[in-house]
Coordinates of C-alpha atoms in Angstrom, one line a residue:
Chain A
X1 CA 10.2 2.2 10.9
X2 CA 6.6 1.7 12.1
X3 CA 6.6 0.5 15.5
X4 CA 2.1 -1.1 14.4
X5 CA 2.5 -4.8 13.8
X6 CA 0.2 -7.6 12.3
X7 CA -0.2 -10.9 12.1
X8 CA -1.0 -12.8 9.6
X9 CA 0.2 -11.4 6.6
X10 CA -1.8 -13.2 5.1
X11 CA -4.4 -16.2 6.0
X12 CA -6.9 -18.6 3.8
X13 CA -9.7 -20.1 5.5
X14 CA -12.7 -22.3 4.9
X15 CA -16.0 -21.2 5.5
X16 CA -17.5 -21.0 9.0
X17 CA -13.9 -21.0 10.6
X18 CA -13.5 -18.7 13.0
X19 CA -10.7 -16.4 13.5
X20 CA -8.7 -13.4 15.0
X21 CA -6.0 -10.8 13.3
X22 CA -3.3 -9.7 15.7
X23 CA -2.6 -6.4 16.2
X24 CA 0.3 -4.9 18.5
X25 CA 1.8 -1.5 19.2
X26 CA 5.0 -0.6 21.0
X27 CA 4.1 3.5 20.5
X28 CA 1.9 3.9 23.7
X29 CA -0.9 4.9 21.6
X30 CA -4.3 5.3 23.4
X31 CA -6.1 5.5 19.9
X32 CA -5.9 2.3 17.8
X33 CA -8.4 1.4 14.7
X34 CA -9.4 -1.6 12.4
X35 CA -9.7 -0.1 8.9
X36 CA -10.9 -2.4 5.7
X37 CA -9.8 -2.1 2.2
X38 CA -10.8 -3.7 -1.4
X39 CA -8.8 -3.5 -4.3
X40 CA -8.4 0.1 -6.1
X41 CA -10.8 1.1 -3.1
X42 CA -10.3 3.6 0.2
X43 CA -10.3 2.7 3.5
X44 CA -13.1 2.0 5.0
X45 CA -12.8 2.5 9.3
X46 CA -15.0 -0.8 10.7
X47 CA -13.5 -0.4 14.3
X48 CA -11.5 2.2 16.6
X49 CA -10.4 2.1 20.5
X50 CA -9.4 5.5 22.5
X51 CA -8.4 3.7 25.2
X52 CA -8.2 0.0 27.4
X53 CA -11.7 -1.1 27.4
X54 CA -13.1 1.3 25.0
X55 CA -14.4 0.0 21.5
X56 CA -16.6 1.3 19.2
X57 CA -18.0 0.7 15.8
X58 CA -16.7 2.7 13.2
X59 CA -18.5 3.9 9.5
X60 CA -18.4 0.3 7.6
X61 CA -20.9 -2.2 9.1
X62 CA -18.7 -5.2 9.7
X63 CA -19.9 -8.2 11.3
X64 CA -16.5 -8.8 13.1
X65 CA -16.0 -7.7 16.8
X66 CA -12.8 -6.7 18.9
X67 CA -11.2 -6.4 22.5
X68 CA -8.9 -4.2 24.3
X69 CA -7.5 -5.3 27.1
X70 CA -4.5 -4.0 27.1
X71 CA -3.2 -0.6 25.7
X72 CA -0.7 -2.4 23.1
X73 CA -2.6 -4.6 21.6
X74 CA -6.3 -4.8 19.7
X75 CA -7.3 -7.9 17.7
X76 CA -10.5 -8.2 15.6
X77 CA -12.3 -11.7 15.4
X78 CA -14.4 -12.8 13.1
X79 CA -16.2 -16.1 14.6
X80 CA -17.1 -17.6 11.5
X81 CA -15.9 -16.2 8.5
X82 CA -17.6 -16.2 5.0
X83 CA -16.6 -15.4 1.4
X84 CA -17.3 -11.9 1.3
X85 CA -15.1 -11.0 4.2
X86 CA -12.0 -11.7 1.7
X87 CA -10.4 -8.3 2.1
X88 CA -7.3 -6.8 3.2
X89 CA -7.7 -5.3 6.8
X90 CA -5.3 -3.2 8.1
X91 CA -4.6 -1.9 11.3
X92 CA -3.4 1.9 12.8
X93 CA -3.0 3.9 16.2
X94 CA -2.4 7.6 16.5
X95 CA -0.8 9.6 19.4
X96 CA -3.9 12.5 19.0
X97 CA -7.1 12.1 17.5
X98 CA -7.3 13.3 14.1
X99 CA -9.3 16.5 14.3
X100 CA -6.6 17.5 16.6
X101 CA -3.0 17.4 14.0
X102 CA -3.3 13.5 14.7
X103 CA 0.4 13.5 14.2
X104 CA 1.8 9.8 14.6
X105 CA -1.6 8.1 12.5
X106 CA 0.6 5.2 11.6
X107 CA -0.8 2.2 10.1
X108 CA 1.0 -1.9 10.4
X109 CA 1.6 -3.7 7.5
X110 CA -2.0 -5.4 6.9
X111 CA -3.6 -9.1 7.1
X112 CA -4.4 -10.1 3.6
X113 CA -7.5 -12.6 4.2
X114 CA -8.8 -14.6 1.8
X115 CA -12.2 -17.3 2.6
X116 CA -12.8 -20.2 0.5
Chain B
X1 CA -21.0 15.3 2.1
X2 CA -17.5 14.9 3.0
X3 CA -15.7 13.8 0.1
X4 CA -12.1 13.6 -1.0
X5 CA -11.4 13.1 -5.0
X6 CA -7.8 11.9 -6.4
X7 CA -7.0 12.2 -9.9
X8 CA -5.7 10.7 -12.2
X9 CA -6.9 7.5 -10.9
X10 CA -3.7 6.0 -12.6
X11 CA -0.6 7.1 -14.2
X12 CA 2.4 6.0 -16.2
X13 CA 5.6 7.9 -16.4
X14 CA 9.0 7.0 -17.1
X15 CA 12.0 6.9 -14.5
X16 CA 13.7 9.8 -13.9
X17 CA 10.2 12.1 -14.8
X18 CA 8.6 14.4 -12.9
X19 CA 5.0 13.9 -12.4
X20 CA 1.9 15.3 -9.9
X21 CA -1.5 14.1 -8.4
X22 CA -3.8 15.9 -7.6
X23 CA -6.7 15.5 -4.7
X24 CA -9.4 17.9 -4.3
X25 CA -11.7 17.6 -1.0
X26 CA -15.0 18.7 0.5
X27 CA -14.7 18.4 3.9
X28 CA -15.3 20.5 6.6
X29 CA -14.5 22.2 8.9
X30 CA -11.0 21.3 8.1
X31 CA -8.2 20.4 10.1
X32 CA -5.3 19.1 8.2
X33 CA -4.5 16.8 5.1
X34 CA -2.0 14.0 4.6
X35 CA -0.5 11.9 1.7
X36 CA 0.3 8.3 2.3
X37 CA 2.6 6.1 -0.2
X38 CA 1.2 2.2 -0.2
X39 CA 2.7 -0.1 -1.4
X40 CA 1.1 -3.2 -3.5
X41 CA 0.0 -5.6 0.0
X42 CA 1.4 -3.2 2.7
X43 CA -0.2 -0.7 4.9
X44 CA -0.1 3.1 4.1
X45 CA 3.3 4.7 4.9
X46 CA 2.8 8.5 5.7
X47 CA 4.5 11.3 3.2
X48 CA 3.3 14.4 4.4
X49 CA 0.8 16.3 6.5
X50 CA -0.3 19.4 6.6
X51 CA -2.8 21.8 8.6
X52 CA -4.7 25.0 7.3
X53 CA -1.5 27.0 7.8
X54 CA 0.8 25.3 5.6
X55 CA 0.8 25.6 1.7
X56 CA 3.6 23.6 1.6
X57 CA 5.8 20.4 2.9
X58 CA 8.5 18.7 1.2
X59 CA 9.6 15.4 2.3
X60 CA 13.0 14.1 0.3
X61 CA 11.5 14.1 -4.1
X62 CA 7.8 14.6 -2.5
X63 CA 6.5 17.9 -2.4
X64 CA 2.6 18.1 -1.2
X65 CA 0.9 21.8 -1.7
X66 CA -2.4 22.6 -0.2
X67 CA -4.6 25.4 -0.8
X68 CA -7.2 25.3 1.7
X69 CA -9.1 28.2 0.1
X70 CA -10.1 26.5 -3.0
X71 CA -9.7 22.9 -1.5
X72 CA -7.3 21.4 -3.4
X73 CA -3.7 19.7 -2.6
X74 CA -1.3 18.5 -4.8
X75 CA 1.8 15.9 -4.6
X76 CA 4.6 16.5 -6.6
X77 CA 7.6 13.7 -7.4
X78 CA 10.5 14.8 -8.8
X79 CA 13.6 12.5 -10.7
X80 CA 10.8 9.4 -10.2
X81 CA 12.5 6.2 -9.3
X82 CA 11.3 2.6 -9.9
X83 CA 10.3 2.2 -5.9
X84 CA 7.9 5.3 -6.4
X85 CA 5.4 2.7 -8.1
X86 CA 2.7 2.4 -5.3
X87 CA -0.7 4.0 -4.8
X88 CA -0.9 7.3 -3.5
X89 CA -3.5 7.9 -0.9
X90 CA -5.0 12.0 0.1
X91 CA -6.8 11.7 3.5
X92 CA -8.1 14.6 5.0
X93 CA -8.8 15.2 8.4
X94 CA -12.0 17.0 9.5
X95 CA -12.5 18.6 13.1
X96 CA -16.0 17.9 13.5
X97 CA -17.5 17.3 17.4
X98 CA -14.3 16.8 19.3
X99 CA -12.5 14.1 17.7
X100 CA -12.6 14.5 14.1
X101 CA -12.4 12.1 11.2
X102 CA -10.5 10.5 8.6
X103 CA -11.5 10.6 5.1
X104 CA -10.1 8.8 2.5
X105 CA -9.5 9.0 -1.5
X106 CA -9.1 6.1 -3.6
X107 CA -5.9 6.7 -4.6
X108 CA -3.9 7.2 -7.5
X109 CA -2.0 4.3 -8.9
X110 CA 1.7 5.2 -10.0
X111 CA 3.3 2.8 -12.5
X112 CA 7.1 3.9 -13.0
X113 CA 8.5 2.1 -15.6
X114 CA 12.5 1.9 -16.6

């Protein structure tokens, strides 16, 4: 049972609002990422985290930003949302970085967000 | 370029059939290769993964194989049940600088019908 959680499951919004997708780990991961996904498309990584206080931007330009302050949990906020952010976005930590067996990669359960 | 390429891109079987996908990658240096089972509106659930070592890993019906000479892996399901019916994600793992990457396929859409 994945231990990665994240809230909303889903969430429509109007234009212009802003808002933030929960994301909270009970593993003790250091490493924690934002990843976004289209239909029938991969994963694209827009965010990552190796540690409290660390972000950085991953491959995907996204226009949403995020915070770690704590080690358990890494929300992304978008401060005014827009049509073509209607994805799914989906959330992971990892016990070891990936180049290095990157056992424990485990990813929560997704917000589906749709903007109207 | 890194690149990792699933096919079929989808597939219909029948329950109870056997069935394989297959995922062919570029990337390198390598440093190990996972399949993930997703489910319609869920996040990725891990399989199997495997490092250069390994030709093989069976987890329950899945069987993954991976030869890392020719770059190519393969997951097999055996006695297919109606839950298999997800997309089946290849990511492979390179070891580039210090940290390595992730690199995803698109996925292979199973349909398992009764």
């Amino acid at each position: 049972e994945a231990d990665i959680y994240q809230t909303p499951r889903y969430l429509v919004i109007g234009t212009g609002k802003k808002i933030t997708l929960e994301c909270s780990q009970t593993m003790g991961h250091d490493k924690m990422y934002w990843y976004q996904q289209d239909p029938g498309m991969e994963l694209h990584l827009i965010h990552y985290s190796y540690g409290v206080n660390s972000t950085e931007k991953g491959d995907l330009s996204s226009e949403s930003t995020v915070s770690r302050i704590r080690t358990e949990h890494f929300p992304l906020t978008l401060e005014s949302a827009r049509p073509s952010h209607t994805s799914q976005y989906l959330c992971a930590s990892s016990e070891a970085h990936p180049g290095q067996g990157g056992y424990g990669y485990t990813f929560g359960s997704g917000t589906r967000l749709t903007v109207v | 370029k890194n690149q990792v390429e699933q096919s079929p891109q989808s597939l219909i079987i029948l329950e109870g059939k056997n069935c394989t996908l297959q995922c062919n990658y570029t990337v390198s240096p390598f440093s190990n290769l996972r399949w993930y089972k997703q489910d319609t509106g869920r996040g990725p659930v891990s399989l199997t993964i495997m490092t250069f070592s390994e030709n093989t890993k069976s987890n329950g019906r899945y069987t993954a194989t991976l030869d890392a000479d020719t770059k190519q892996s393969s997951l097999h399901i055996t006695a297919s049940q109606l839950s298999d019916s997800a997309s089946y994600i290849c990511v492979v793992s390179d070891r580039g600088s210090t940290l390595g990457r992730l690199y995803f396929g698109r996925g292979t859409q199973l349909t398992v019908w009764p």
